[in-house]
GROMACS .gro file of C-alpha atoms in nm:
model
  342
    1MET     CA    1   0.000   0.000   0.000
    2ASP     CA    2   0.121   0.350  -0.075
    3PHE     CA    3   0.110   0.643   0.168
    4LYS     CA    4  -0.223   0.787   0.052
    5SER     CA    5  -0.396   0.447   0.052
    6ILE     CA    6  -0.278   0.376   0.406
    7ILE     CA    7  -0.400   0.716   0.530
    8GLN     CA    8  -0.737   0.668   0.359
    9SER     CA    9  -0.788   0.323   0.514
   10ILE     CA   10  -0.695   0.455   0.860
   11LYS     CA   11  -0.943   0.742   0.832
   12ALA     CA   12  -1.206   0.489   0.724
   13LYS     CA   13  -1.115   0.296   1.044
   14GLU     CA   14  -1.004  -0.008   0.846
   15PHE     CA   15  -0.714  -0.110   1.069
   16LYS     CA   16  -0.458  -0.387   1.044
   17PRO     CA   17  -0.307  -0.555   1.353
   18ILE     CA   18   0.048  -0.454   1.253
   19TYR     CA   19   0.200  -0.145   1.090
   20PHE     CA   20   0.573  -0.184   1.026
   21LEU     CA   21   0.691   0.159   0.907
   22HIS     CA   22   1.056   0.187   0.805
   23GLY     CA   23   1.282   0.393   0.581
   24GLU     CA   24   1.494   0.703   0.540
   25GLU     CA   25   1.216   0.967   0.537
   26PRO     CA   26   1.070   1.020   0.887
   27TYR     CA   27   0.789   1.252   0.772
   28PHE     CA   28   0.568   0.980   0.618
   29ILE     CA   29   0.629   0.747   0.914
   30ASP     CA   30   0.520   1.017   1.158
   31GLU     CA   31   0.215   1.109   0.949
   32ILE     CA   32   0.088   0.749   0.937
   33THR     CA   33   0.152   0.702   1.308
   34ASN     CA   34  -0.026   1.025   1.400
   35ALA     CA   35  -0.323   0.927   1.182
   36ILE     CA   36  -0.348   0.592   1.363
   37ILE     CA   37  -0.330   0.761   1.705
   38GLU     CA   38  -0.596   1.013   1.605
   39ASN     CA   39  -0.840   0.762   1.453
   40SER     CA   40  -0.799   0.434   1.641
   41LEU     CA   41  -0.929   0.536   1.985
   42ASP     CA   42  -1.163   0.798   2.123
   43GLU     CA   43  -1.001   1.041   2.362
   44ALA     CA   44  -1.177   0.884   2.662
   45GLU     CA   45  -1.042   0.538   2.569
   46ARG     CA   46  -0.675   0.637   2.548
   47ASP     CA   47  -0.585   0.639   2.918
   48PHE     CA   48  -0.637   0.263   2.953
   49ASN     CA   49  -0.586   0.139   2.598
   50GLN     CA   50  -0.299   0.337   2.446
   51ALA     CA   51   0.069   0.265   2.508
   52ILE     CA   52   0.329   0.484   2.332
   53VAL     CA   53   0.685   0.381   2.412
   54TYR     CA   54   1.031   0.472   2.280
   55GLY     CA   55   1.278   0.209   2.165
   56LYS     CA   56   1.563   0.343   2.376
   57ASP     CA   57   1.358   0.325   2.697
   58SER     CA   58   1.175  -0.003   2.651
   59ASP     CA   59   1.223  -0.373   2.585
   60VAL     CA   60   1.046  -0.635   2.376
   61ILE     CA   61   0.897  -0.830   2.668
   62HIS     CA   62   0.726  -0.517   2.806
   63ILE     CA   63   0.603  -0.413   2.459
   64ILE     CA   64   0.458  -0.756   2.379
   65SER     CA   65   0.283  -0.773   2.718
   66GLN     CA   66   0.121  -0.437   2.635
   67ALA     CA   67   0.008  -0.572   2.298
   68LYS     CA   68  -0.143  -0.886   2.451
   69GLU     CA   69  -0.354  -0.704   2.708
   70TYR     CA   70  -0.728  -0.697   2.651
   71PRO     CA   71  -0.897  -0.365   2.574
   72MET     CA   72  -1.069  -0.199   2.868
   73MET     CA   73  -1.410  -0.053   2.778
   74ALA     CA   74  -1.297  -0.012   2.418
   75GLN     CA   75  -1.297  -0.206   2.092
   76ARG     CA   76  -0.918  -0.219   2.063
   77ARG     CA   77  -0.579  -0.135   2.211
   78LEU     CA   78  -0.301   0.069   2.049
   79VAL     CA   79   0.070   0.006   2.101
   80VAL     CA   80   0.318   0.239   1.929
   81VAL     CA   81   0.695   0.193   1.938
   82ARG     CA   82   0.853   0.523   1.836
   83GLU     CA   83   1.224   0.535   1.741
   84ALA     CA   84   1.215   0.155   1.720
   85GLN     CA   85   1.562   0.153   1.560
   86ASP     CA   86   1.695   0.217   1.916
   87LEU     CA   87   1.529  -0.096   2.056
   88LYS     CA   88   1.790  -0.345   2.181
   89TYR     CA   89   1.600  -0.623   2.004
   90PHE     CA   90   1.710  -0.486   1.666
   91ARG     CA   91   2.076  -0.511   1.768
   92LYS     CA   92   2.053  -0.884   1.837
   93THR     CA   93   2.252  -1.118   1.614
   94ALA     CA   94   2.087  -1.369   1.382
   95GLU     CA   95   2.212  -1.645   1.612
   96ASP     CA   96   2.043  -1.485   1.916
   97LEU     CA   97   1.716  -1.448   1.728
   98LYS     CA   98   1.723  -1.813   1.622
   99LYS     CA   99   1.710  -1.908   1.989
  100ASN     CA  100   1.429  -1.674   2.084
  101ASP     CA  101   1.263  -1.423   1.853
  102GLU     CA  102   0.979  -1.298   2.072
  103LEU     CA  103   0.867  -1.012   1.849
  104ALA     CA  104   0.859  -1.222   1.532
  105SER     CA  105   0.657  -1.485   1.720
  106TYR     CA  106   0.402  -1.221   1.818
  107PHE     CA  107   0.386  -1.086   1.462
  108GLU     CA  108   0.317  -1.438   1.333
  109ASN     CA  109   0.011  -1.457   1.557
  110PRO     CA  110  -0.090  -1.100   1.647
  111SER     CA  111  -0.384  -1.007   1.868
  112ASP     CA  112  -0.683  -0.903   1.659
  113GLN     CA  113  -0.776  -0.657   1.937
  114THR     CA  114  -0.450  -0.460   1.919
  115ILE     CA  115  -0.301  -0.222   1.663
  116PHE     CA  116   0.078  -0.258   1.688
  117VAL     CA  117   0.286   0.017   1.523
  118ILE     CA  118   0.663   0.002   1.469
  119ASN     CA  119   0.845   0.326   1.376
  120TYR     CA  120   1.185   0.224   1.239
  121LYS     CA  121   1.339   0.548   1.112
  122PHE     CA  122   1.630   0.677   0.902
  123LYS     CA  123   1.712   0.351   0.726
  124LYS     CA  124   1.549   0.057   0.550
  125PHE     CA  125   1.490  -0.258   0.748
  126ASP     CA  126   1.632  -0.589   0.627
  127SER     CA  127   1.344  -0.752   0.439
  128ARG     CA  128   1.503  -1.097   0.475
  129LYS     CA  129   1.440  -1.110   0.850
  130LYS     CA  130   1.168  -1.324   1.000
  131ILE     CA  131   0.992  -1.033   1.173
  132PHE     CA  132   0.966  -0.841   0.846
  133LYS     CA  133   0.809  -1.133   0.663
  134ALA     CA  134   0.562  -1.191   0.947
  135ALA     CA  135   0.466  -0.824   0.952
  136LYS     CA  136   0.409  -0.828   0.575
  137LYS     CA  137   0.194  -1.140   0.601
  138ASN     CA  138  -0.031  -1.018   0.883
  139GLY     CA  139  -0.023  -0.640   0.855
  140VAL     CA  140   0.102  -0.340   0.660
  141VAL     CA  141   0.468  -0.283   0.575
  142PHE     CA  142   0.547   0.065   0.446
  143GLN     CA  143   0.888   0.176   0.320
  144SER     CA  144   0.927   0.554   0.360
  145ASP     CA  145   1.172   0.671   0.093
  146LYS     CA  146   1.329   1.014   0.064
  147ILE     CA  147   1.182   1.234  -0.208
  148LYS     CA  148   1.450   1.272  -0.473
  149GLU     CA  149   1.580   1.626  -0.523
  150TYR     CA  150   1.438   1.661  -0.874
  151GLN     CA  151   1.095   1.550  -0.743
  152LEU     CA  152   1.075   1.792  -0.449
  153SER     CA  153   0.917   2.082  -0.636
  154GLY     CA  154   0.654   1.851  -0.781
  155TRP     CA  155   0.584   1.705  -0.437
  156ILE     CA  156   0.545   2.054  -0.287
  157ASN     CA  157   0.308   2.151  -0.571
  158SER     CA  158   0.091   1.845  -0.502
  159TYR     CA  159   0.089   1.901  -0.127
  160VAL     CA  160  -0.002   2.268  -0.163
  161LYS     CA  161  -0.291   2.183  -0.400
  162GLU     CA  162  -0.424   1.925  -0.154
  163ARG     CA  163  -0.436   2.205   0.104
  164GLY     CA  164  -0.636   2.431  -0.129
  165TYR     CA  165  -0.358   2.652  -0.267
  166ASN     CA  166  -0.137   2.687  -0.572
  167ILE     CA  167   0.230   2.785  -0.581
  168THR     CA  168   0.451   2.947  -0.845
  169PRO     CA  169   0.757   2.756  -0.975
  170LYS     CA  170   0.992   3.017  -0.828
  171ALA     CA  171   0.829   3.002  -0.484
  172SER     CA  172   0.854   2.623  -0.488
  173GLU     CA  173   1.222   2.639  -0.590
  174LEU     CA  174   1.294   2.887  -0.310
  175LEU     CA  175   1.153   2.645  -0.053
  176VAL     CA  176   1.359   2.358  -0.193
  177GLU     CA  177   1.673   2.571  -0.211
  178PHE     CA  178   1.660   2.684   0.150
  179LEU     CA  179   1.486   2.398   0.329
  180GLY     CA  180   1.634   2.109   0.132
  181ASP     CA  181   1.476   1.764   0.142
  182ASP     CA  182   1.363   1.787   0.505
  183LEU     CA  183   0.989   1.747   0.446
  184SER     CA  184   0.903   1.826   0.808
  185LYS     CA  185   1.066   2.170   0.771
  186VAL     CA  186   0.887   2.233   0.442
  187ILE     CA  187   0.549   2.142   0.596
  188ASN     CA  188   0.614   2.349   0.909
  189GLU     CA  189   0.690   2.657   0.700
  190PHE     CA  190   0.385   2.599   0.483
  191ASN     CA  191   0.170   2.566   0.796
  192LYS     CA  192   0.276   2.922   0.888
  193LEU     CA  193   0.159   3.041   0.549
  194GLU     CA  194  -0.178   2.869   0.592
  195ILE     CA  195  -0.248   3.082   0.898
  196LEU     CA  196  -0.172   3.405   0.713
  197VAL     CA  197  -0.282   3.340   0.354
  198GLU     CA  198  -0.638   3.268   0.238
  199LYS     CA  199  -0.720   2.937   0.071
  200GLY     CA  200  -0.731   2.959  -0.307
  201THR     CA  201  -0.427   3.188  -0.314
  202THR     CA  202  -0.137   3.121  -0.548
  203ILE     CA  203   0.166   3.140  -0.321
  204ASN     CA  204   0.449   3.338  -0.478
  205GLU     CA  205   0.799   3.454  -0.385
  206VAL     CA  206   0.658   3.763  -0.210
  207HIS     CA  207   0.456   3.542   0.027
  208ILE     CA  208   0.772   3.338   0.092
  209GLU     CA  209   0.980   3.649   0.162
  210GLU     CA  210   0.726   3.821   0.387
  211ASN     CA  211   0.618   3.518   0.589
  212ILE     CA  212   0.910   3.276   0.587
  213GLY     CA  213   1.200   3.518   0.558
  214ILE     CA  214   1.362   3.395   0.237
  215SER     CA  215   1.450   3.689   0.014
  216LYS     CA  216   1.287   3.669  -0.330
  217ASP     CA  217   1.571   3.869  -0.490
  218TYR     CA  218   1.881   3.781  -0.292
  219ASN     CA  219   1.908   3.405  -0.269
  220VAL     CA  220   2.116   3.121  -0.410
  221PHE     CA  221   1.847   3.042  -0.669
  222GLU     CA  222   1.875   3.395  -0.815
  223LEU     CA  223   2.256   3.387  -0.798
  224VAL     CA  224   2.267   3.066  -1.003
  225ASN     CA  225   2.026   3.219  -1.254
  226ALA     CA  226   2.249   3.527  -1.284
  227ILE     CA  227   2.557   3.311  -1.345
  228ALA     CA  228   2.366   3.101  -1.600
  229ILE     CA  229   2.304   3.410  -1.816
  230ARG     CA  230   2.636   3.579  -1.720
  231ASP     CA  231   2.463   3.876  -1.555
  232ILE     CA  232   2.776   4.000  -1.377
  233SER     CA  233   2.610   4.301  -1.216
  234LYS     CA  234   2.326   4.102  -1.061
  235ALA     CA  235   2.559   3.824  -0.940
  236ASN     CA  236   2.783   4.078  -0.766
  237ILE     CA  237   2.486   4.246  -0.597
  238ILE     CA  238   2.365   3.911  -0.459
  239VAL     CA  239   2.712   3.808  -0.339
  240ASN     CA  240   2.752   4.145  -0.165
  241TYR     CA  241   2.418   4.081   0.006
  242PHE     CA  242   2.541   3.737   0.120
  243ASP     CA  243   2.859   3.899   0.253
  244HIS     CA  244   2.651   4.125   0.480
  245ASN     CA  245   2.383   3.862   0.552
  246PRO     CA  246   2.568   3.529   0.595
  247LYS     CA  247   2.250   3.337   0.686
  248ALA     CA  248   2.099   3.418   0.345
  249GLY     CA  249   2.362   3.218   0.156
  250SER     CA  250   2.657   3.025   0.295
  251ILE     CA  251   2.957   2.965   0.071
  252ILE     CA  252   2.905   2.588   0.100
  253MET     CA  253   2.550   2.621  -0.034
  254VAL     CA  254   2.665   2.862  -0.306
  255ILE     CA  255   2.939   2.632  -0.433
  256ALA     CA  256   2.714   2.323  -0.428
  257ASN     CA  257   2.444   2.492  -0.635
  258ILE     CA  258   2.684   2.650  -0.885
  259PHE     CA  259   2.852   2.312  -0.930
  260LYS     CA  260   2.509   2.158  -0.999
  261LEU     CA  261   2.452   2.419  -1.272
  262HIS     CA  262   2.786   2.344  -1.439
  263SER     CA  263   2.736   1.971  -1.413
  264GLN     CA  264   2.399   2.003  -1.586
  265MET     CA  265   2.539   2.232  -1.858
  266MET     CA  266   2.818   1.985  -1.934
  267LYS     CA  267   2.566   1.701  -1.968
  268VAL     CA  268   2.352   1.909  -2.205
  269HIS     CA  269   2.655   1.983  -2.426
  270PHE     CA  270   2.704   1.611  -2.484
  271LEU     CA  271   2.340   1.518  -2.535
  272GLY     CA  272   2.269   1.413  -2.891
  273ASN     CA  273   1.912   1.539  -2.881
  274LYS     CA  274   1.908   1.893  -2.740
  275THR     CA  275   1.534   1.954  -2.747
  276LYS     CA  276   1.385   2.108  -2.435
  277GLU     CA  277   1.178   1.794  -2.376
  278ASN     CA  278   1.477   1.558  -2.400
  279ILE     CA  279   1.690   1.777  -2.172
  280ALA     CA  280   1.410   1.783  -1.913
  281SER     CA  281   1.374   1.404  -1.932
  282SER     CA  282   1.749   1.329  -1.928
  283LEU     CA  283   1.839   1.568  -1.646
  284LYS     CA  284   1.510   1.518  -1.458
  285ILE     CA  285   1.442   1.891  -1.444
  286HIS     CA  286   1.139   2.108  -1.520
  287PRO     CA  287   1.096   2.189  -1.895
  288PHE     CA  288   1.108   2.560  -1.807
  289VAL     CA  289   1.454   2.510  -1.652
  290ALA     CA  290   1.557   2.299  -1.951
  291GLY     CA  291   1.469   2.588  -2.182
  292LYS     CA  292   1.694   2.822  -1.985
  293MET     CA  293   1.971   2.561  -1.994
  294LEU     CA  294   1.972   2.581  -2.375
  295ASN     CA  295   2.056   2.950  -2.351
  296SER     CA  296   2.328   2.888  -2.089
  297ILE     CA  297   2.524   2.642  -2.304
  298LYS     CA  298   2.552   2.913  -2.570
  299ILE     CA  299   2.739   3.125  -2.314
  300TYR     CA  300   2.953   2.851  -2.154
  301ASN     CA  301   3.135   2.606  -2.382
  302PRO     CA  302   3.268   2.273  -2.248
  303LYS     CA  303   3.620   2.410  -2.203
  304LYS     CA  304   3.496   2.700  -1.986
  305ILE     CA  305   3.267   2.469  -1.788
  306ALA     CA  306   3.559   2.233  -1.715
  307ALA     CA  307   3.773   2.528  -1.603
  308ASN     CA  308   3.492   2.654  -1.379
  309ILE     CA  309   3.446   2.312  -1.218
  310SER     CA  310   3.818   2.313  -1.135
  311THR     CA  311   3.778   2.663  -0.986
  312LEU     CA  312   3.478   2.549  -0.780
  313HIS     CA  313   3.684   2.261  -0.641
  314GLU     CA  314   3.964   2.503  -0.551
  315TYR     CA  315   3.730   2.737  -0.366
  316ASP     CA  316   3.551   2.451  -0.195
  317LEU     CA  317   3.887   2.359  -0.039
  318LYS     CA  318   3.961   2.724   0.046
  319SER     CA  319   3.622   2.756   0.218
  320LYS     CA  320   3.734   2.468   0.442
  321GLY     CA  321   4.065   2.638   0.528
  322VAL     CA  322   4.296   2.470   0.275
  323ASP     CA  323   4.554   2.722   0.145
  324ASN     CA  324   4.343   3.002   0.290
  325PRO     CA  325   4.503   3.171   0.591
  326SER     CA  326   4.281   3.480   0.611
  327SER     CA  327   4.010   3.528   0.343
  328THR     CA  328   3.652   3.551   0.472
  329PRO     CA  329   3.366   3.355   0.310
  330GLY     CA  330   3.241   3.681   0.157
  331GLN     CA  331   3.579   3.756   0.001
  332LEU     CA  332   3.605   3.401  -0.132
  333MET     CA  333   3.260   3.424  -0.291
  334LYS     CA  334   3.347   3.752  -0.463
  335GLU     CA  335   3.669   3.607  -0.602
  336LEU     CA  336   3.491   3.289  -0.710
  337ILE     CA  337   3.211   3.469  -0.895
  338TYR     CA  338   3.460   3.691  -1.078
  339LYS     CA  339   3.665   3.391  -1.198
  340LEU     CA  340   3.356   3.195  -1.307
  341MET     CA  341   3.214   3.474  -1.518
  342HIS     CA  342   3.531   3.613  -1.681
   0.00000   0.00000   0.00000
């Protein structure tokens, strides 16, 4: 089952006895868990029928005993193991588990009066293990994968529409640029906007600047755009802004994003089919960005791109103190931008 299907079934109160949630992206794991907590028991039933424990502070025997208890004045019980990756059980060797695998034994014959939720975060669980197979047979196993970088804008667009809004491409890119792939941060910032902006609004860069604090004009996204079209004046203005406002754009973030631009331009140069559609498909970027990339490769030939990548590597080392006894990040950025665009 995918994320949306699981949420829909939970809201319809169609529960399974086991939910084994694992993977690198904690946001989806938390959302499913919170939906189960909200929908499985009435508030009055929770005191006697809900047990939420943390892996670091609990043990398997205690957790299983909680799961085997009968509901008290309720239809079901709920047992949630948060941060299950810290449970000592998951550090046992295969040999130890052969002797006595209590949790797998429970999963093979779970109570039909208990909803048992495992939150195993930040990594995928080994699907070859007995407990995993038992959970898959008798419940729901959900693998929570990170949203890939090129998919983040699309994911934000879909999420925003579900909440009754639209968002401009630039506003979406600003969120990705500054919040990265931490979905919890993205959602938290959007929740702030929901309080201040009416439903039906198309969220733009002005909304982002006024309510989240990301400048619509002076940000890494705009700097990369300026370099892509060799707008020296605009690039220098943005770098000067970063020099006086270090939180707006760190040199590490600047170098990483400029390198990404050059890497993409080099790939486009060596594509046989240079249509906007093929570039978008090959580089996994928005067609609008692909169109701008076609203009950039007219400005930067492969030889200049290769030289710039070497310069970026040099300044990446300097930003970390290598062969740089005294230059500040602002000074390094100014030097770097000059060399890249001349």
